Short mmCIF file of C-alpha atoms and ligand atoms in Angstrom, two decimals:
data_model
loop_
_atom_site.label_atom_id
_atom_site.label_comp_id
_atom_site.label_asym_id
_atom_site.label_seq_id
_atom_site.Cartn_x
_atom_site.Cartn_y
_atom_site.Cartn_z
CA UNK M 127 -20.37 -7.99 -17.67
CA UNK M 128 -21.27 -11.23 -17.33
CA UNK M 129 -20.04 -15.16 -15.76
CA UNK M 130 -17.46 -16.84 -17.98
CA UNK M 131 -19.10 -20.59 -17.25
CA UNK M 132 -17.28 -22.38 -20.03
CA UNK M 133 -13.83 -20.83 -19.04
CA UNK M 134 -11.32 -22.80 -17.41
CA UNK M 135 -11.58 -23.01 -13.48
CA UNK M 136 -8.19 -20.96 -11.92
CA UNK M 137 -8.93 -20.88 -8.63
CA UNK M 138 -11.49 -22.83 -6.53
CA UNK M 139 -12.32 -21.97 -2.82
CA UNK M 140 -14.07 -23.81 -0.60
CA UNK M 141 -15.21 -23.37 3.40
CA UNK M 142 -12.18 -21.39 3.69
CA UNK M 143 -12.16 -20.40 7.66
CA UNK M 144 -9.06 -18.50 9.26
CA UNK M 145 -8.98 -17.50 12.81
CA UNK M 146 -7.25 -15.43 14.96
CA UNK M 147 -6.43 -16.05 19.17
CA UNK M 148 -6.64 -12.38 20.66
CA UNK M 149 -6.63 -12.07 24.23
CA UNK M 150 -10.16 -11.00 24.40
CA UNK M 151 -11.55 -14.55 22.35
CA UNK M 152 -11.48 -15.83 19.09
CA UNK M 153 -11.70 -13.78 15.56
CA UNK M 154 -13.53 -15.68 12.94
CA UNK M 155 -11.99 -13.16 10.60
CA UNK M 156 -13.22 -15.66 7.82
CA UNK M 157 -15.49 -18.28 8.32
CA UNK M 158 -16.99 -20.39 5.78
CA UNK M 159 -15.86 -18.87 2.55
CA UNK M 160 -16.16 -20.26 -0.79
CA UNK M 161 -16.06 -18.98 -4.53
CA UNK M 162 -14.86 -19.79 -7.82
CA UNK M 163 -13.05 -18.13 -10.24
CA UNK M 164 -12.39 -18.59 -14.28
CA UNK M 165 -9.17 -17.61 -16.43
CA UNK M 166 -10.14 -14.17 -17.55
CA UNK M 167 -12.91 -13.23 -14.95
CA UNK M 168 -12.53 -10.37 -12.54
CA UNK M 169 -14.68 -11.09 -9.03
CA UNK M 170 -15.47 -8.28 -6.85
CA UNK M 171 -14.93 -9.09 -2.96
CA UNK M 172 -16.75 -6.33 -1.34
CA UNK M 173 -16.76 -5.44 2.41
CA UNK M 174 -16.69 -2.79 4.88
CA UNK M 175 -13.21 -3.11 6.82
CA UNK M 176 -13.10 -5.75 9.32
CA UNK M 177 -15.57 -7.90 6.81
CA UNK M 178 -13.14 -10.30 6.02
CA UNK M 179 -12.36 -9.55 2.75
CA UNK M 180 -8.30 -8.58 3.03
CA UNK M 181 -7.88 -11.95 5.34
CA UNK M 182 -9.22 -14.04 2.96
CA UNK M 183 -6.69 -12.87 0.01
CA UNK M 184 -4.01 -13.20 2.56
CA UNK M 185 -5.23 -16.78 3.36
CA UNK M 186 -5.62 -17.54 0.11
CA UNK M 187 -1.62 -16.31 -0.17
CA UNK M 188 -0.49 -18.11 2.63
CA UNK M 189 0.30 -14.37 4.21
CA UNK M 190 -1.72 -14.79 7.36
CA UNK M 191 0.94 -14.03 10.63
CA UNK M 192 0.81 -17.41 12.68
CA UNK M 193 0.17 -16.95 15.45
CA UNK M 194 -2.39 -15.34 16.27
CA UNK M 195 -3.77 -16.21 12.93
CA UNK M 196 -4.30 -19.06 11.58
CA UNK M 197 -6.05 -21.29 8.00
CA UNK M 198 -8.76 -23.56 10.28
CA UNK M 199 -10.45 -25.18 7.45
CA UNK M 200 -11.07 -25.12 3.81
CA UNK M 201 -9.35 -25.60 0.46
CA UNK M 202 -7.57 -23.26 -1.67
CA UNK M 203 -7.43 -25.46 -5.57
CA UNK M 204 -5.38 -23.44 -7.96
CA UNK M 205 -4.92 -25.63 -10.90
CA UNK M 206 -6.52 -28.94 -8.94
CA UNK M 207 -3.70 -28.34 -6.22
CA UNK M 208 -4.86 -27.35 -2.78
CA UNK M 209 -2.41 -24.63 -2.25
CA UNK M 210 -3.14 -24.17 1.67
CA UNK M 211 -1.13 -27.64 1.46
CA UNK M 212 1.69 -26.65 0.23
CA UNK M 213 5.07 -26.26 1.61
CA UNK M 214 6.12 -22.77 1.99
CA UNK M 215 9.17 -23.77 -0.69
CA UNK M 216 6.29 -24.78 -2.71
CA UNK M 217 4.05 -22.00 -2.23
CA UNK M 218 7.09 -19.49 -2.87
CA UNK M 219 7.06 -20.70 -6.76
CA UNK M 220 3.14 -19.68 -6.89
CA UNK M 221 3.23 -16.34 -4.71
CA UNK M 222 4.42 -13.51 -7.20
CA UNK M 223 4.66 -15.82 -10.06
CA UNK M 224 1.34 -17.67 -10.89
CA UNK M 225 -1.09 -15.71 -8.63
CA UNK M 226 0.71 -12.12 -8.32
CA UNK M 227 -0.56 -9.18 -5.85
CA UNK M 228 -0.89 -5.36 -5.99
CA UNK M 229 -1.80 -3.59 -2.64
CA UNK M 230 -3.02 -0.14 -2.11
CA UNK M 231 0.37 1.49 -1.32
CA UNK M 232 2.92 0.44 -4.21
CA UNK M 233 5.81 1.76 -1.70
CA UNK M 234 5.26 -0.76 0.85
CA UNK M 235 5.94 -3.81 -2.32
CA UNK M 236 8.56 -1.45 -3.90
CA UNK M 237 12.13 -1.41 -2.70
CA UNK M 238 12.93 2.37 -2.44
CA UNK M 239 16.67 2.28 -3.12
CA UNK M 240 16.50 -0.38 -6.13
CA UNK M 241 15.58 1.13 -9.52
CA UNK M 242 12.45 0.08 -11.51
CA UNK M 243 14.73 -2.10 -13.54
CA UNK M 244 17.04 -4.17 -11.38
CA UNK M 245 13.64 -4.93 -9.56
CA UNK M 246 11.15 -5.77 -12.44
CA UNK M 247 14.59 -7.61 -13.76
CA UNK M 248 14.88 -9.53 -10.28
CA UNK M 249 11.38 -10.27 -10.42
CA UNK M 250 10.79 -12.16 -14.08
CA UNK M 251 14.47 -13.80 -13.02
CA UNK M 252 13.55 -14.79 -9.56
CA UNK M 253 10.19 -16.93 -11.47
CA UNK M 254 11.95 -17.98 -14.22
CA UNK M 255 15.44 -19.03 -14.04
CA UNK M 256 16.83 -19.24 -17.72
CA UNK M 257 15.94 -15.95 -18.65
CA UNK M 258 19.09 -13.46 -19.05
CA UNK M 259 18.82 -10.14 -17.78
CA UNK M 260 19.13 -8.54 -21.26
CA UNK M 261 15.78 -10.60 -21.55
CA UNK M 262 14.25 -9.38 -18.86
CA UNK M 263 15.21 -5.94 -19.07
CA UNK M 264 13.46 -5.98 -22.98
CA UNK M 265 10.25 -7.90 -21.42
CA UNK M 266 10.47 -4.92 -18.17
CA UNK M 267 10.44 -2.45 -20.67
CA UNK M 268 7.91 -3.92 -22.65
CA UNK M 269 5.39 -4.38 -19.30
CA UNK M 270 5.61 -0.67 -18.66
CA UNK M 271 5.09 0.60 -21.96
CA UNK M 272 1.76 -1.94 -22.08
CA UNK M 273 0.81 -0.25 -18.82
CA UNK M 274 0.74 3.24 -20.59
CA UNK M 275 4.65 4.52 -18.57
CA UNK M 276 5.75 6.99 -20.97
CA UNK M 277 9.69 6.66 -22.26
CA UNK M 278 9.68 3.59 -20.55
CA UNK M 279 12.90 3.15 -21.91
CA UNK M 280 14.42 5.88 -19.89
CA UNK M 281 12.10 5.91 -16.67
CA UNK M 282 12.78 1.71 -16.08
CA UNK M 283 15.92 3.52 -15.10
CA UNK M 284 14.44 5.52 -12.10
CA UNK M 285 13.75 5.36 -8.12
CA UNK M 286 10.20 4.30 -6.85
CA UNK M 287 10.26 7.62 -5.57
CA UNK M 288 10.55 9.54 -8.97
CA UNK M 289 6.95 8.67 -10.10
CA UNK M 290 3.68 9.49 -8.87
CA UNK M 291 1.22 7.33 -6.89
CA UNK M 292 -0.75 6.55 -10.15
CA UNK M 293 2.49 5.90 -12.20
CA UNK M 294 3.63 3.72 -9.10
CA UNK M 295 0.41 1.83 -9.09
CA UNK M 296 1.30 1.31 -12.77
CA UNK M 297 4.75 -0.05 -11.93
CA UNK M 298 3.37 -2.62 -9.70
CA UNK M 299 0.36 -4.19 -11.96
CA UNK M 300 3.44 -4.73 -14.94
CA UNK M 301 5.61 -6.35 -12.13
CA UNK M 302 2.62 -8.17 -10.77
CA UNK M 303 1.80 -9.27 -14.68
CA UNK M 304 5.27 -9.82 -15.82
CA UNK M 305 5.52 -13.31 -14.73
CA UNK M 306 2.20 -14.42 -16.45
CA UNK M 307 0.49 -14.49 -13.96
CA UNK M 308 -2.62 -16.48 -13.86
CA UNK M 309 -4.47 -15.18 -10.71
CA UNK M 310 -4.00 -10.80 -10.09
CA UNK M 311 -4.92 -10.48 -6.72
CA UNK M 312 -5.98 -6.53 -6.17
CA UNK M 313 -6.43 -5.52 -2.84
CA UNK M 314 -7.57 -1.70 -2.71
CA UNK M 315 -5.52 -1.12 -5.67
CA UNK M 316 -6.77 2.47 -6.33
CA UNK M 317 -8.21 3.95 -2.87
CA UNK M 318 -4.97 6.00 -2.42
CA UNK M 319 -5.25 7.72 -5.59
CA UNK M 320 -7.12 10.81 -6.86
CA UNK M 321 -10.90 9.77 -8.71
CA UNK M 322 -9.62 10.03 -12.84
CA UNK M 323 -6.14 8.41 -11.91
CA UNK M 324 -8.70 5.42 -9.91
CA UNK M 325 -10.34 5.05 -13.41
CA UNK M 326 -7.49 4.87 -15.40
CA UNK M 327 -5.81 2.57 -13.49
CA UNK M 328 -9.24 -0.10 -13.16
CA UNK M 329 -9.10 0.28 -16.66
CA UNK M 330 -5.67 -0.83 -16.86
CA UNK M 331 -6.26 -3.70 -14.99
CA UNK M 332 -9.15 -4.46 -17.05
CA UNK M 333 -8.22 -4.39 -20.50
CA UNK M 334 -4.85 -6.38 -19.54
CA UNK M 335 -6.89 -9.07 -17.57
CA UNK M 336 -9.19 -9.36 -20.91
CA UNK M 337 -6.12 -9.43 -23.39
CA UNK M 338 -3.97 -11.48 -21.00
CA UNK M 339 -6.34 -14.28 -20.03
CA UNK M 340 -5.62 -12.84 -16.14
CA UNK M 341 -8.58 -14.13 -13.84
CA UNK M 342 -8.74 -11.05 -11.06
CA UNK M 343 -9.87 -10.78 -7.25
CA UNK M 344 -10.45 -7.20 -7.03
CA UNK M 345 -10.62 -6.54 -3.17
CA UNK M 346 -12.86 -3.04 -2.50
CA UNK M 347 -14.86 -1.48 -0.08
CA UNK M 348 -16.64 0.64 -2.52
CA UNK M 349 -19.53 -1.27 -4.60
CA UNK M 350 -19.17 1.30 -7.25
CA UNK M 351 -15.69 0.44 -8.41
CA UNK M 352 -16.98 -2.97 -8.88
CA UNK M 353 -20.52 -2.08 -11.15
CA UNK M 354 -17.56 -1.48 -14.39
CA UNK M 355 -15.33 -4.11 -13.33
CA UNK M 356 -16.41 -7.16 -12.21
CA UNK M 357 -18.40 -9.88 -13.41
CA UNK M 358 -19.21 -11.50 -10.59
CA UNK M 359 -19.20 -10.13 -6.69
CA UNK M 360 -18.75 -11.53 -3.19
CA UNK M 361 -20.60 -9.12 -0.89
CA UNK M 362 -19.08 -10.03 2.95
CA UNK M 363 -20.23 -9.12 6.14
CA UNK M 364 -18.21 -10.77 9.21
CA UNK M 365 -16.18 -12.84 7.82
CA UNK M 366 -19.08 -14.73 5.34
CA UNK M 367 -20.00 -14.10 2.16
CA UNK M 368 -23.30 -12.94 2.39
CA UNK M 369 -24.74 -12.45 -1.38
CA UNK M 370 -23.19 -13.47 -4.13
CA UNK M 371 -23.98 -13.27 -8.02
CA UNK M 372 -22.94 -11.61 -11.61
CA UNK M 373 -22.59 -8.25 -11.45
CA UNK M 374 -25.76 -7.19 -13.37
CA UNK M 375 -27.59 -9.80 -11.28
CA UNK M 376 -26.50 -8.51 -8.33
CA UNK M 377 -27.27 -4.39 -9.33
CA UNK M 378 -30.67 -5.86 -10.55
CA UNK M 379 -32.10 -7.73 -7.44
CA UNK M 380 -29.88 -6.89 -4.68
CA UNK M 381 -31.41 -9.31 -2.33
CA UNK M 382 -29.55 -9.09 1.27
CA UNK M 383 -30.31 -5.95 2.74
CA UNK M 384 -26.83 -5.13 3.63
CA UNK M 385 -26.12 -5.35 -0.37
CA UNK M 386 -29.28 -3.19 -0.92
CA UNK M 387 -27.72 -0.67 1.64
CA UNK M 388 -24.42 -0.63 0.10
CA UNK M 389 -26.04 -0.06 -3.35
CA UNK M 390 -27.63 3.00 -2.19
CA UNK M 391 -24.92 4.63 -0.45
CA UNK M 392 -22.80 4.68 -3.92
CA UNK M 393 -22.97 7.82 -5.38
CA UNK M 394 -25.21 8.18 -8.65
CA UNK M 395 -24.69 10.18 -11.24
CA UNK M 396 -27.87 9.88 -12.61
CA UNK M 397 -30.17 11.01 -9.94
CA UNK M 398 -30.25 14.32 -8.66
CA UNK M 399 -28.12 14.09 -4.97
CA UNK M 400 -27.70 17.58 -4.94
CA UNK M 401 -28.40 19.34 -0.98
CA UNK M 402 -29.47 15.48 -0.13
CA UNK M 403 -26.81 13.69 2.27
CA UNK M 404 -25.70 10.50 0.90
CA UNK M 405 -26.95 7.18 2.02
CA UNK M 406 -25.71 5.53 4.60
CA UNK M 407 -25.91 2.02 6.52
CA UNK M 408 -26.70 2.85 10.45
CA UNK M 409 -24.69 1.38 12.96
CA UNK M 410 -21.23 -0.10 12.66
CA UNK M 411 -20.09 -3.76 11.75
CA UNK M 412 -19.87 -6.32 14.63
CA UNK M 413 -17.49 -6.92 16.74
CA UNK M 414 -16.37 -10.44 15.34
CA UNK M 415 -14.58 -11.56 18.59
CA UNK M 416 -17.43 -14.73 19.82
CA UNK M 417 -19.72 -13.82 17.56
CA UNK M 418 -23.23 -15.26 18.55
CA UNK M 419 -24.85 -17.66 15.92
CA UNK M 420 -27.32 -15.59 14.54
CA UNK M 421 -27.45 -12.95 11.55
CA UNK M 422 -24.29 -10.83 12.41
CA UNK M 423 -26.06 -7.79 10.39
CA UNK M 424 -29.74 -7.78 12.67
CA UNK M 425 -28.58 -4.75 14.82
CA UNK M 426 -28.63 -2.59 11.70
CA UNK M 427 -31.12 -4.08 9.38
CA UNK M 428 -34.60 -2.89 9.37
CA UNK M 429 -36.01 -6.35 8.41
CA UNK M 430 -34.93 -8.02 11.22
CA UNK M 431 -37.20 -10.91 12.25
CA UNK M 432 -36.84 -12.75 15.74
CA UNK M 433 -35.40 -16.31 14.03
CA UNK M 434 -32.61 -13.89 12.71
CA UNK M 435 -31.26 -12.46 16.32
CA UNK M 436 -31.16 -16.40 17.09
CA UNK M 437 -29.99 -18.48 14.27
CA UNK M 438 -27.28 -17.96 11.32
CA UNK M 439 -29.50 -17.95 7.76
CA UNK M 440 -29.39 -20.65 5.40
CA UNK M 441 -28.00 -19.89 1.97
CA UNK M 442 -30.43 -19.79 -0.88
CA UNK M 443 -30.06 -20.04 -4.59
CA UNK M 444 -32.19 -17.81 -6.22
CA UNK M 445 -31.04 -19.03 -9.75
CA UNK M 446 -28.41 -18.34 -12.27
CA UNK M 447 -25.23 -18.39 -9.98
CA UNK M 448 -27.10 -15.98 -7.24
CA UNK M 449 -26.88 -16.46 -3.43
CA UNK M 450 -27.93 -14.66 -0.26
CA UNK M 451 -27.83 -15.90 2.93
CA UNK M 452 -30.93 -14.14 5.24
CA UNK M 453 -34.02 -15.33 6.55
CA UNK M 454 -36.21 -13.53 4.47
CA UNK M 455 -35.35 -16.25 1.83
CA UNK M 456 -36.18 -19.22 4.00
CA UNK M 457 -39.49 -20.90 4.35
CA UNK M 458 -41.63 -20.61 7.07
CA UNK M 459 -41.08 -24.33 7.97
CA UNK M 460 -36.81 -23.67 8.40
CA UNK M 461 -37.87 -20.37 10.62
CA UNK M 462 -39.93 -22.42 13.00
CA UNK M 463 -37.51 -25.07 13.61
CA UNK M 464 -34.43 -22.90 13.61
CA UNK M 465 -36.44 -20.66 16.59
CA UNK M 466 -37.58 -23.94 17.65
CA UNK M 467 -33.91 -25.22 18.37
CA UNK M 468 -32.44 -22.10 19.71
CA UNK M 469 -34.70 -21.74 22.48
CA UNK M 470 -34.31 -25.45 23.37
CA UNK M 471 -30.34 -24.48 23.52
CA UNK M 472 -31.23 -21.64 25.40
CA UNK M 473 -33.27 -23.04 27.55
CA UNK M 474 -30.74 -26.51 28.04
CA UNK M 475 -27.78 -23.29 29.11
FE1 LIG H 231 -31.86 -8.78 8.04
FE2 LIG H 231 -32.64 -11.09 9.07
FE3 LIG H 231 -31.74 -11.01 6.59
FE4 LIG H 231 -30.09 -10.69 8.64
S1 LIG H 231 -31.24 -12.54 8.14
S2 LIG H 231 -30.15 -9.49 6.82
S3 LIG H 231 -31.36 -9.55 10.05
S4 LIG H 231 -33.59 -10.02 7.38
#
């Protein structure tokens, strides 16, 4: 795997912050995140749950329930156009059209009562107007047979409920790509499903995305199912991206501990695991109501330093597209003055 850097820009993020008003304080659920993406690239946004990673697709959507949440800051630029602009008129020609979605459970996108074909036919029709439903049908027909549906002739004519959770999963990436998409956002697409059905379906998604010219955002919590996938990867941790590079890069020099943690606790099948317990990050992820501005991951990383329990890190480029954000990366110099300035604060409270 590796960066596309002459492909076309699809999607461009940048500082993209959305909060949420709880009762208890304020939920940076995303704060401060920024990536790009290229026609035909598939980026990995990796995170336990809570990280961030499922807000910032549904940011990035315009799906974010207001109130309590709500798109603070940042731009969303698909095709030059900041789509976090856009009227919701606007925004309903991109949504399911240009940038399409699959989620984890096809039945909560699928309408149970409505065949496969009247909604696959709805679908291409709602998008694009002066298509006739005999078109659409043939094009349906075609999208399932391209996602491996056997006699998708006859089964276009079934009930959501008639196929199994792989097929389903099927069903959803050919109405997802049906449109053309540009953008396939894939949030969890395979965690619901059995481990050879999980293969076959990231496969799906990436021979199409290579044949179709679809740029992906595959959302995960599992750093495996990106290693095959992706070619580049967001690692987050509290609502930031806290390491990102290619793929390979990334596997090579994992460089933020939490990355390095994640890395070991996916299961090899090269080394012998056998009677030893799989590893496993200590401690649980923050609670990112008032988060205090210092390294949210210091409770459960063994490198902690003291200018990390009192000051966010810096982000440094290590070279060829990589990034981490921890201290361990900053010079002694940007240590002193960051401990420098947070005990003046504390001392001015
Ligand atoms: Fe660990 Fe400090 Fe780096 Fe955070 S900034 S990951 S606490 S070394």
């Amino acid at each position: 795997m590796s960066l596309k850097p002459n492909a076309k820009v699809v999607l461009e993020v940048k500082d993209l912050r959305t909060h949420f008003r709880t009762d208890a304080g304020i939920v940076k659920a995303v704060d401060g995140v920024s990536f790009t993406l290229h026609e035909g690239e598939t980026l990995g946004i990796v995170g336990e749950s809570g990280s961030g990673k499922s807000v910032t697709n549904l940011s990035i959507m315009r799906l974010i329930p207001s109130p309590p949440g709500k798109v603070v800051g940042g731009e969303a630029l698909f095709e030059g156009v900041d789509i976090l602009q856009l009227s919701e008129k606007q925004m309903r020609e991109i949504r399911g059209n240009k940038i399409s979605m699959i989620f984890q459970d096809p039945m909560t996108s699928l309408n149970p009562f409505l065949k496969i074909s009247t909604q696959m036919v709805e679908t291409i029709r709602l998008h694009e107007k002066d298509v006739s439903k005999e078109e659409a049908l043939k094009r349906s027909i075609e999208m399932l047979k391209l996602v491996g549906i056997p006699s998708a002739e006859k089964r276009i004519q079934s009930y959501p409920h008639q196929f199994s959770g792989g097929m389903r999963q099927r069903v959803m990436i050919a109405m997802a790509l049906s449109c053309n998409a540009q953008v396939l956002v894939a949030d969890e697409p395979t965690t619901a499903l059995d481990v050879t059905i999980q293969a076959q379906i990231l496969e799906l998604i990436n021979n199409l995305s290579s044949k179709m010219g679809t740029a992906v955002i595959l959302i995960t919590h599992d750093l495996g199912v990106v290693a095959g996938m992706c070619d580049q990867v967001c690692v987050m941790y509290a609502g930031r991206i806290v390491e990102k590079a290619g793929t390979d890069d990334l596997y090579a020099r994992p460089s933020h501990p939490y990355t390095e943690g994640l890395i070991k606790s996916v299961p090899r099948m090269d080394t012998k695991q056998k009677g030893n317990r799989l590893f496993s990050i200590e401690g649980q992820p923050p609670n990112v109501i008032d988060l205090p501005p210092c390294c949210p991951f210091h409770p459960r990383c063994n490198k902690a330093m003291d200018v990390c329990r009192s000051a966010y890190p810096p982000v440094k480029d290590l070279g060829s597209g990589h990034e981490v954000a921890c201290w361990l990366y900053a010079d002694e110099a940007a240590k002193k003055a960051a401990l420098a300035e947070a005990q003046t604060k504390e001392k001015a409270e």
